[in-house]
Amino acid sequence: MTPARLCGLFALALIGFSVWALATVIPGGIEMLAAPGDSLTGILLRHNWAPRLVASLLGGAGLALAGVLMQQTLRNPLAAPTTIGVVSGVHLALLLATLFAPWLLLYARGVVGFVGGAAAMGLVFALAWRRALAPTVVVLAGLVVNLYLGALVVVLLLFNQEALRGMMIWGAGSLAQNN
Amino acid sequence: MGRSCFLGWLIGLALFVPGVVYAAGGPAGESPRVAAIDWGQAQRLIAIGAPPVAMAQIASYGDWVGGPAVPASVQELGLRVQPNMELLSQLDLNAITITPMYGNSRTRLSQVAAVESIDVYYHDGSAWDNTVDSTRKLAKLVHREAAAERFIDSTRAQIEQLANRVPAESQPLLVLQFIDARHVRVFGDNSLIGNVMTRMGVTNAWQRETNFWGFALVPIERLATIDNARMAVLDPMPVGVPEEIDNSVLWQHLPAVRDQAVLDLPAVWSFGGLPSATRFARGLAEAYDRVASRATDETTARRR
């Protein structure tokens, strides 16, 4: 069995479970999902339950894809968004934007995160460049960048506990949706 | 024990004894010099006319607590979790007040002055009673017992008076504060805010589980099943949240949002003291007034 088939099998099982859950827990749930109308259950299904399911799948798939791409391009089995500093870069960029340029988040939350992640990865590459991006050096540089950026994140959180509470919830991985 | 070590010990003792005598005695008649780490305690010390010598995060206090205003004489201590020890030790303090929240700093702070831990939430009893009780304890610390009693009485009277402005047939109220566009804090009966609502004769619509401080942190879909309630939102709103909830289908369809106007309340420090309680009561009364005047405007407009 190839990995692709295995993934496909899991995905099918998941969709099956979702539909089954929807049909048994909420009578008429599937129709309501298609046309929520004004019923609150329909709106919860369409604008909360379904987006959360999709967000969790997209989030997981995105992280997996990013990991695979990094591992393949860097020929490094340890590469992942978390090990080469990308995650801390994104986190720091979003915290900085929340505190100092909140209007940026209204229009381009994704861009802010991307720039932060790319900058952190650039820093790791710059550190490991002289060793031709040797796998261990990249991972060590990633560790260093992670620790530094992580320290800055903690400093910002410490000084702005109240203002950044929403970012803490996001950082902890809440998937709640409202639209 | 070497001689130099013994000498050092003697010098230390010689410096220490007068220090203790000075700290214990102090000039007669003057109120004790106190530093407050917790905002709720600093707020109450200001309210009873004995502002602390120093307090932490004064700028954020302005945003999150709102009032009463910090006198210019109060010095800034920096972070509440990491107060400036050098400054504290120069301030010649008689006491530092903390809550059990800052219990971690106790050992460090006690090197500077006597640490008084006065708490509201870490023991049984309603938040209101414990807040009143802790106000008395704070007052005793700064020898302002009489002022504190006057202050407690006037707070009670003010809340009672403001309660008259709540419409008689008002619905249960859901008081919340946005953390981000998808998560809110809802205040239950056993929070200070919930206690003030009860004193004002307003029923709390949130009757589910709450945490230690009497609020619950929930995603907004949890509010969908609460019918027949009016929503009141405490400031400050995080950036972008007003825009995001305006466009949120889920928020707009919540029964409490769909059926009537949402009340806007000022920033109230929910872990605060009696000044926060009055502030909440006043904010609520004013919000009801605004809704009522808007309703009369609309009826007169319709009649024309």
Coordinates of C-alpha atoms in Angstrom, one line a residue:
Chain A
M1 CA 0.0 0.0 0.0
T2 CA 1.4 3.4 -1.0
P3 CA 1.3 6.3 1.3
A4 CA -1.0 8.1 -1.1
R5 CA -3.6 5.3 -0.9
L6 CA -3.3 5.2 2.9
C7 CA -4.0 8.9 3.1
G8 CA -6.9 8.6 0.7
L9 CA -8.3 5.8 2.8
F10 CA -8.1 7.9 6.0
A11 CA -9.7 10.8 4.2
L12 CA -12.6 8.7 3.0
A13 CA -13.1 7.3 6.5
L14 CA -13.1 10.8 7.9
I15 CA -15.6 12.1 5.4
G16 CA -17.8 9.1 6.1
F17 CA -17.6 9.7 9.8
S18 CA -18.4 13.4 9.4
V19 CA -21.5 12.7 7.3
W20 CA -22.6 10.0 9.6
A21 CA -22.2 12.2 12.6
L22 CA -24.1 15.0 10.9
A23 CA -26.9 12.8 9.9
T24 CA -27.4 11.0 13.2
V25 CA -26.8 13.9 15.7
I26 CA -28.8 16.5 13.9
P27 CA -31.8 15.4 12.0
G28 CA -31.8 17.2 8.6
G29 CA -28.3 18.3 9.2
I30 CA -27.1 17.8 5.7
E31 CA -29.9 19.8 4.2
M32 CA -29.2 22.6 6.7
L33 CA -25.6 22.6 5.8
A34 CA -26.4 23.3 2.2
A35 CA -29.1 25.9 2.9
P36 CA -28.9 27.2 6.5
G37 CA -31.7 29.7 6.2
D38 CA -32.4 31.5 9.4
S39 CA -32.3 28.5 11.7
L40 CA -29.6 28.8 14.4
T41 CA -28.6 25.1 14.1
G42 CA -28.1 25.6 10.3
I43 CA -26.0 28.7 10.9
L44 CA -23.9 26.9 13.5
L45 CA -23.3 24.0 11.1
R46 CA -22.5 26.2 8.1
H47 CA -20.5 28.9 9.8
N48 CA -19.0 27.2 12.8
W49 CA -18.9 23.4 12.5
A50 CA -18.0 23.0 8.8
P51 CA -15.4 25.8 8.8
R52 CA -13.7 24.4 11.9
L53 CA -13.6 20.9 10.3
V54 CA -12.1 22.4 7.1
A55 CA -9.7 24.6 9.0
S56 CA -8.4 21.7 11.0
L57 CA -7.9 19.6 7.9
L58 CA -6.3 22.5 6.0
G59 CA -4.1 23.3 9.0
G60 CA -2.9 19.8 9.4
A61 CA -2.4 19.3 5.6
G62 CA -0.6 22.6 5.3
L63 CA 1.8 21.8 8.1
A64 CA 2.5 18.3 6.7
L65 CA 3.0 19.7 3.2
A66 CA 5.4 22.4 4.5
G67 CA 7.3 19.7 6.4
V68 CA 7.6 17.4 3.4
L69 CA 8.7 20.2 1.0
M70 CA 11.3 21.4 3.5
Q71 CA 12.6 17.8 4.0
Q72 CA 12.8 17.2 0.3
T73 CA 14.4 20.5 -0.8
L74 CA 16.9 20.6 2.0
R75 CA 17.5 16.8 1.8
N76 CA 17.2 16.9 5.6
P77 CA 14.9 14.5 7.5
L78 CA 14.8 16.8 10.5
A79 CA 13.5 19.8 8.6
A80 CA 10.0 21.1 9.6
P81 CA 8.4 24.5 10.2
T82 CA 9.0 24.0 13.9
T83 CA 12.7 23.0 13.7
I84 CA 14.0 25.6 11.3
G85 CA 12.4 28.6 13.0
V86 CA 9.5 29.3 10.6
V87 CA 6.9 28.9 13.3
S88 CA 8.6 31.3 15.8
G89 CA 9.1 33.8 13.0
V90 CA 5.4 33.8 12.1
H91 CA 4.5 34.0 15.8
L92 CA 6.8 36.9 16.4
A93 CA 5.6 38.8 13.3
L94 CA 2.0 38.4 14.3
L95 CA 2.7 39.6 17.8
L96 CA 4.6 42.6 16.6
A97 CA 1.8 43.5 14.1
T98 CA -0.8 43.1 16.8
L99 CA 1.1 45.5 19.1
F100 CA 2.5 48.1 16.7
A101 CA 0.6 47.9 13.4
P102 CA -2.8 46.3 14.1
W103 CA -4.2 47.8 10.9
L104 CA -2.0 45.4 9.0
L105 CA -3.9 42.4 10.4
L106 CA -7.2 43.7 9.1
Y107 CA -6.1 43.3 5.5
A108 CA -3.1 41.0 5.4
R109 CA -2.8 38.7 8.3
G110 CA -1.5 36.0 6.1
V111 CA 1.1 38.2 4.5
V112 CA 2.4 39.3 7.9
G113 CA 2.8 35.7 9.0
F114 CA 4.5 34.8 5.7
V115 CA 7.0 37.6 5.9
G116 CA 7.8 36.7 9.5
G117 CA 8.3 33.0 8.6
A118 CA 10.3 33.8 5.5
A119 CA 12.6 36.1 7.4
A120 CA 13.2 33.5 10.1
M121 CA 14.0 30.9 7.5
G122 CA 16.3 33.4 5.7
L123 CA 18.1 33.9 8.9
V124 CA 18.6 30.2 9.3
F125 CA 19.9 29.8 5.8
A126 CA 22.3 32.8 6.2
L127 CA 23.7 31.1 9.3
A128 CA 24.1 27.7 7.6
W129 CA 25.1 29.1 4.2
R130 CA 28.9 28.7 4.6
R131 CA 28.4 25.0 5.3
A132 CA 26.4 24.6 2.1
L133 CA 23.2 24.0 4.2
A134 CA 24.5 20.8 5.7
P135 CA 21.6 19.1 7.4
T136 CA 23.0 19.2 11.0
V137 CA 24.1 22.8 10.6
V138 CA 20.6 23.9 9.3
V139 CA 18.9 22.2 12.3
L140 CA 21.4 23.7 14.7
A141 CA 20.9 27.2 13.2
G142 CA 17.1 26.6 13.3
L143 CA 17.4 25.7 17.0
V144 CA 19.3 28.9 17.7
V145 CA 16.9 31.1 15.7
N146 CA 14.0 29.3 17.4
L147 CA 15.3 30.0 20.9
Y148 CA 16.1 33.7 20.1
L149 CA 12.7 34.4 18.5
G150 CA 10.9 32.4 21.2
A151 CA 12.6 34.5 23.8
L152 CA 11.4 37.7 22.1
V153 CA 7.9 36.2 21.9
V154 CA 7.9 35.5 25.6
V155 CA 9.2 39.1 26.3
L156 CA 6.3 40.6 24.3
L157 CA 3.8 38.3 26.0
L158 CA 5.2 39.2 29.4
F159 CA 5.0 43.0 28.8
N160 CA 1.6 42.9 27.1
Q161 CA -0.3 40.1 28.8
E162 CA -3.8 41.6 28.4
A163 CA -3.4 42.9 24.8
L164 CA -2.0 39.6 23.5
R165 CA -4.4 37.2 25.2
G166 CA -6.1 36.5 21.9
M167 CA -2.7 35.6 20.4
M168 CA -2.2 33.2 23.2
I169 CA -5.4 31.4 22.4
W170 CA -4.4 31.3 18.8
G171 CA -0.9 30.0 19.7
A172 CA -2.5 27.3 21.8
G173 CA -4.2 26.0 18.7
S174 CA -7.9 27.0 18.9
L175 CA -9.8 26.3 15.7
A176 CA -13.0 28.0 16.5
Q177 CA -14.6 29.8 13.5
N178 CA -17.3 32.4 13.1
N179 CA -17.9 32.8 9.4
Chain B
M1 CA 35.1 31.7 61.7
G2 CA 37.8 34.1 60.5
R3 CA 38.2 37.6 61.9
S4 CA 37.3 39.4 58.7
C5 CA 34.1 37.4 58.5
F6 CA 33.1 38.2 62.1
L7 CA 33.8 41.9 61.5
G8 CA 31.7 41.9 58.4
W9 CA 28.9 40.3 60.4
L10 CA 29.2 43.0 63.0
I11 CA 29.1 45.8 60.5
G12 CA 26.1 44.2 58.9
L13 CA 24.3 44.0 62.3
A14 CA 25.2 47.6 63.0
L15 CA 23.6 48.7 59.7
F16 CA 20.7 46.4 60.1
V17 CA 19.4 47.3 63.6
P18 CA 18.8 51.1 63.0
G19 CA 17.1 50.2 59.7
V20 CA 14.7 47.9 61.5
V21 CA 14.0 50.5 64.2
Y22 CA 13.3 53.1 61.5
A23 CA 11.1 50.9 59.5
A24 CA 9.1 49.8 62.5
G25 CA 8.7 53.2 64.1
G26 CA 8.5 55.7 61.3
P27 CA 7.6 59.3 61.9
A28 CA 4.6 59.5 64.1
G29 CA 1.2 60.4 62.4
E30 CA 2.4 59.8 58.9
S31 CA 0.7 57.0 57.0
P32 CA 2.8 53.9 56.2
R33 CA 4.6 53.8 52.9
V34 CA 3.1 51.0 50.8
A35 CA 3.8 49.7 47.3
A36 CA 1.0 47.8 45.5
I37 CA 1.7 45.2 42.8
D38 CA -1.9 44.3 42.0
W39 CA -4.1 46.8 40.2
G40 CA -7.2 46.1 42.2
Q41 CA -5.4 46.9 45.4
A42 CA -3.7 50.0 44.0
Q43 CA -7.1 51.2 42.8
R44 CA -8.6 50.8 46.3
L45 CA -5.7 52.5 48.0
I46 CA -6.2 55.5 45.7
A47 CA -9.9 55.4 46.4
I48 CA -9.5 55.6 50.1
G49 CA -7.2 58.5 49.9
A50 CA -3.9 56.6 50.6
P51 CA -2.4 56.1 47.2
P52 CA 0.6 53.7 47.1
V53 CA 4.1 55.1 46.9
A54 CA 4.6 53.0 43.9
M55 CA 2.6 50.6 41.7
A56 CA 3.1 48.5 38.6
Q57 CA 2.3 49.1 34.9
I58 CA 0.6 52.5 35.4
A59 CA 0.0 53.0 31.6
S60 CA -1.8 49.6 31.2
Y61 CA -3.8 50.4 34.4
G62 CA -5.2 53.3 32.5
D63 CA -6.3 51.1 29.6
W64 CA -7.6 48.1 31.5
V65 CA -8.8 49.5 34.9
G66 CA -9.7 53.0 33.8
G67 CA -10.0 54.6 37.2
P68 CA -9.6 56.2 39.7
A69 CA -6.8 58.2 38.1
V70 CA -3.3 57.5 39.5
P71 CA -1.9 60.6 41.3
A72 CA 1.4 61.9 39.7
S73 CA 3.3 61.1 43.0
V74 CA 2.9 57.4 42.4
Q75 CA 6.1 55.8 41.0
E76 CA 6.2 53.2 38.3
L77 CA 7.4 49.8 39.3
G78 CA 7.5 48.1 35.9
L79 CA 5.9 44.7 35.3
R80 CA 3.6 43.3 37.9
V81 CA 5.3 39.9 37.6
Q82 CA 8.8 41.4 37.7
P83 CA 8.7 44.6 39.7
N84 CA 11.8 46.7 39.8
M85 CA 13.6 45.5 43.0
E86 CA 16.2 48.3 43.0
L87 CA 13.5 50.9 43.0
L88 CA 11.5 49.1 45.6
S89 CA 14.5 48.9 47.9
Q90 CA 15.1 52.6 47.5
L91 CA 11.6 53.6 48.4
D92 CA 11.9 53.1 52.1
L93 CA 8.7 51.1 52.3
N94 CA 6.8 49.8 55.3
A95 CA 4.9 47.2 53.3
I96 CA 4.3 45.7 49.9
T97 CA 0.8 44.4 49.2
I98 CA 0.3 41.5 46.8
T99 CA -2.4 39.0 46.0
P100 CA -1.8 35.3 45.9
M101 CA -1.5 35.7 42.1
Y102 CA 1.9 37.2 42.8
G103 CA 2.9 34.7 45.5
N104 CA 5.9 33.7 43.4
S105 CA 7.5 37.1 44.1
R106 CA 6.9 36.9 47.8
T107 CA 10.3 35.7 48.9
R108 CA 12.1 38.3 46.7
L109 CA 9.8 41.1 47.8
S110 CA 10.1 40.2 51.5
Q111 CA 13.8 41.2 51.4
V112 CA 12.7 44.8 50.8
A113 CA 9.7 45.2 53.1
A114 CA 7.0 43.2 54.9
V115 CA 4.8 41.5 52.3
E116 CA 1.0 41.6 52.9
S117 CA -0.9 39.1 50.8
I118 CA -4.5 40.1 50.7
D119 CA -6.8 38.0 48.6
V120 CA -10.3 38.0 47.2
Y121 CA -10.6 34.8 45.2
Y122 CA -8.5 32.2 47.0
H123 CA -11.0 31.5 49.7
D124 CA -14.7 30.8 50.0
G125 CA -17.4 33.5 50.0
S126 CA -18.8 35.8 47.3
A127 CA -16.5 38.0 45.3
W128 CA -18.3 41.1 46.7
D129 CA -18.0 40.1 50.4
N130 CA -14.4 39.2 49.9
T131 CA -13.7 42.5 48.1
V132 CA -15.2 44.5 50.9
D133 CA -13.3 42.4 53.4
S134 CA -10.0 42.9 51.6
T135 CA -10.7 46.6 51.3
R136 CA -10.9 46.7 55.1
K137 CA -7.6 44.8 55.4
L138 CA -5.9 47.2 53.0
A139 CA -7.3 50.2 55.0
K140 CA -5.9 48.8 58.2
L141 CA -2.5 48.5 56.6
V142 CA -2.5 52.3 55.8
H143 CA -4.4 53.3 58.9
R144 CA -7.4 54.6 57.0
E145 CA -10.2 52.4 58.5
A146 CA -12.7 55.2 58.8
A147 CA -12.2 56.4 55.2
A148 CA -12.6 52.8 54.0
E149 CA -15.9 52.4 55.8
R150 CA -17.1 55.7 54.3
F151 CA -15.9 54.4 50.9
I152 CA -17.6 51.0 51.3
D153 CA -20.9 52.7 52.3
S154 CA -20.8 55.2 49.4
T155 CA -20.1 52.4 47.0
R156 CA -23.1 50.5 48.2
A157 CA -25.3 53.6 48.0
Q158 CA -24.1 54.5 44.5
I159 CA -24.8 51.0 43.2
E160 CA -28.2 51.0 44.8
Q161 CA -28.9 54.4 43.2
L162 CA -27.7 53.3 39.8
A163 CA -29.9 50.2 40.1
N164 CA -32.9 52.4 39.8
R165 CA -32.0 53.3 36.3
V166 CA -32.2 49.6 35.2
P167 CA -35.5 49.2 33.3
A168 CA -38.0 47.2 35.4
E169 CA -38.8 44.5 32.8
S170 CA -35.2 44.0 31.8
Q171 CA -34.1 40.7 30.4
P172 CA -31.4 38.5 31.8
L173 CA -28.0 40.0 30.9
L174 CA -25.0 38.3 29.3
V175 CA -21.9 40.3 30.1
L176 CA -18.8 39.5 28.0
Q177 CA -15.5 40.8 26.9
F178 CA -13.9 39.8 23.6
I179 CA -10.5 38.1 23.6
D180 CA -10.5 37.8 19.9
A181 CA -13.3 37.7 17.3
R182 CA -14.0 34.0 18.2
H183 CA -13.5 33.8 21.9
V184 CA -15.1 35.8 24.8
R185 CA -15.0 35.9 28.5
V186 CA -18.5 35.5 30.0
F187 CA -19.0 36.6 33.6
G188 CA -20.9 34.3 35.9
D189 CA -22.7 34.9 39.2
N190 CA -19.7 34.4 41.3
S191 CA -17.6 37.1 39.7
L192 CA -17.4 40.7 41.0
I193 CA -19.4 41.8 37.9
G194 CA -22.0 39.1 38.5
N195 CA -22.3 40.1 42.1
V196 CA -22.9 43.7 41.1
M197 CA -25.5 42.6 38.6
T198 CA -27.3 40.8 41.4
R199 CA -27.1 43.9 43.7
M200 CA -28.7 45.8 40.8
G201 CA -31.5 43.3 40.4
V202 CA -30.3 42.2 37.0
T203 CA -30.5 38.4 36.3
N204 CA -27.3 36.9 34.9
A205 CA -28.0 34.9 31.7
W206 CA -24.8 32.9 32.1
Q207 CA -25.6 30.0 34.4
R208 CA -23.1 27.5 33.3
E209 CA -19.7 26.6 34.6
T210 CA -17.1 29.3 35.4
N211 CA -13.5 29.3 36.6
F212 CA -11.9 30.4 39.8
W213 CA -12.5 34.1 39.1
G214 CA -16.1 33.6 38.1
F215 CA -15.8 33.9 34.4
A216 CA -15.7 31.4 31.5
L217 CA -13.6 31.6 28.4
V218 CA -15.7 30.2 25.6
P219 CA -15.9 30.3 21.8
I220 CA -18.9 32.4 20.7
E221 CA -20.9 29.4 19.4
R222 CA -21.4 28.5 23.0
L223 CA -23.6 31.6 23.3
A224 CA -26.0 30.4 20.6
T225 CA -28.2 28.4 22.9
I226 CA -28.9 31.4 25.2
D227 CA -32.3 32.8 24.3
N228 CA -34.1 35.7 25.8
A229 CA -31.0 37.6 27.0
R230 CA -29.5 40.9 26.3
M231 CA -25.8 41.1 25.5
A232 CA -23.4 43.7 27.1
V233 CA -19.9 44.0 25.8
L234 CA -17.1 45.4 27.9
D235 CA -14.3 47.5 26.4
P236 CA -11.5 47.4 25.3
M237 CA -12.2 45.5 22.0
P238 CA -9.1 43.9 20.5
V239 CA -8.1 45.4 17.2
G240 CA -10.1 44.3 14.2
V241 CA -12.8 42.6 16.3
P242 CA -15.6 45.1 15.7
E243 CA -15.1 44.8 12.0
E244 CA -14.8 41.0 12.1
I245 CA -18.0 40.5 14.2
D246 CA -19.9 42.9 12.0
N247 CA -19.2 40.5 9.1
S248 CA -19.6 37.3 11.2
V249 CA -22.8 35.5 10.2
L250 CA -22.6 33.5 13.4
W251 CA -22.4 36.6 15.7
Q252 CA -25.1 38.4 13.8
H253 CA -27.4 35.4 14.2
L254 CA -26.9 34.8 18.0
P255 CA -30.3 35.3 19.5
A256 CA -29.1 37.9 22.0
V257 CA -27.5 40.0 19.1
R258 CA -30.3 39.5 16.6
D259 CA -33.2 40.4 18.9
Q260 CA -32.1 43.7 20.4
A261 CA -29.3 46.2 20.6
V262 CA -26.1 45.2 22.3
L263 CA -25.1 47.3 25.3
D264 CA -21.6 48.9 25.2
L265 CA -19.9 49.0 28.5
P266 CA -16.6 50.9 29.4
A267 CA -13.5 49.0 30.4
V268 CA -13.9 47.4 33.8
W269 CA -11.2 45.5 35.5
S270 CA -13.0 42.4 36.4
F271 CA -10.4 41.4 39.0
G272 CA -10.7 44.9 40.5
G273 CA -12.0 46.3 43.7
L274 CA -15.0 48.4 44.6
P275 CA -14.1 51.3 42.2
S276 CA -14.5 48.7 39.4
A277 CA -17.8 47.6 40.8
T278 CA -19.1 51.2 40.7
R279 CA -17.7 51.7 37.3
F280 CA -19.5 48.7 36.0
A281 CA -22.8 49.7 37.6
R282 CA -22.5 53.2 36.2
G283 CA -21.5 51.9 32.7
L284 CA -24.5 49.6 32.8
A285 CA -27.0 52.2 33.9
E286 CA -25.7 54.6 31.2
A287 CA -25.9 51.9 28.5
Y288 CA -29.5 51.2 29.5
D289 CA -30.2 54.9 29.3
R290 CA -28.7 55.2 25.8
V291 CA -30.8 52.2 24.5
A292 CA -33.9 53.7 26.0
S293 CA -33.3 57.2 24.5
R294 CA -32.6 55.6 21.1
A295 CA -35.9 53.7 21.3
T296 CA -37.9 56.9 22.1
D297 CA -36.1 58.7 19.2
E298 CA -37.2 55.9 16.9
T299 CA -40.8 56.0 18.1
T300 CA -41.1 59.8 17.7
A301 CA -39.5 59.5 14.3
R302 CA -42.1 56.9 13.3
R303 CA -45.0 59.0 14.6
R304 CA -43.9 61.8 12.4

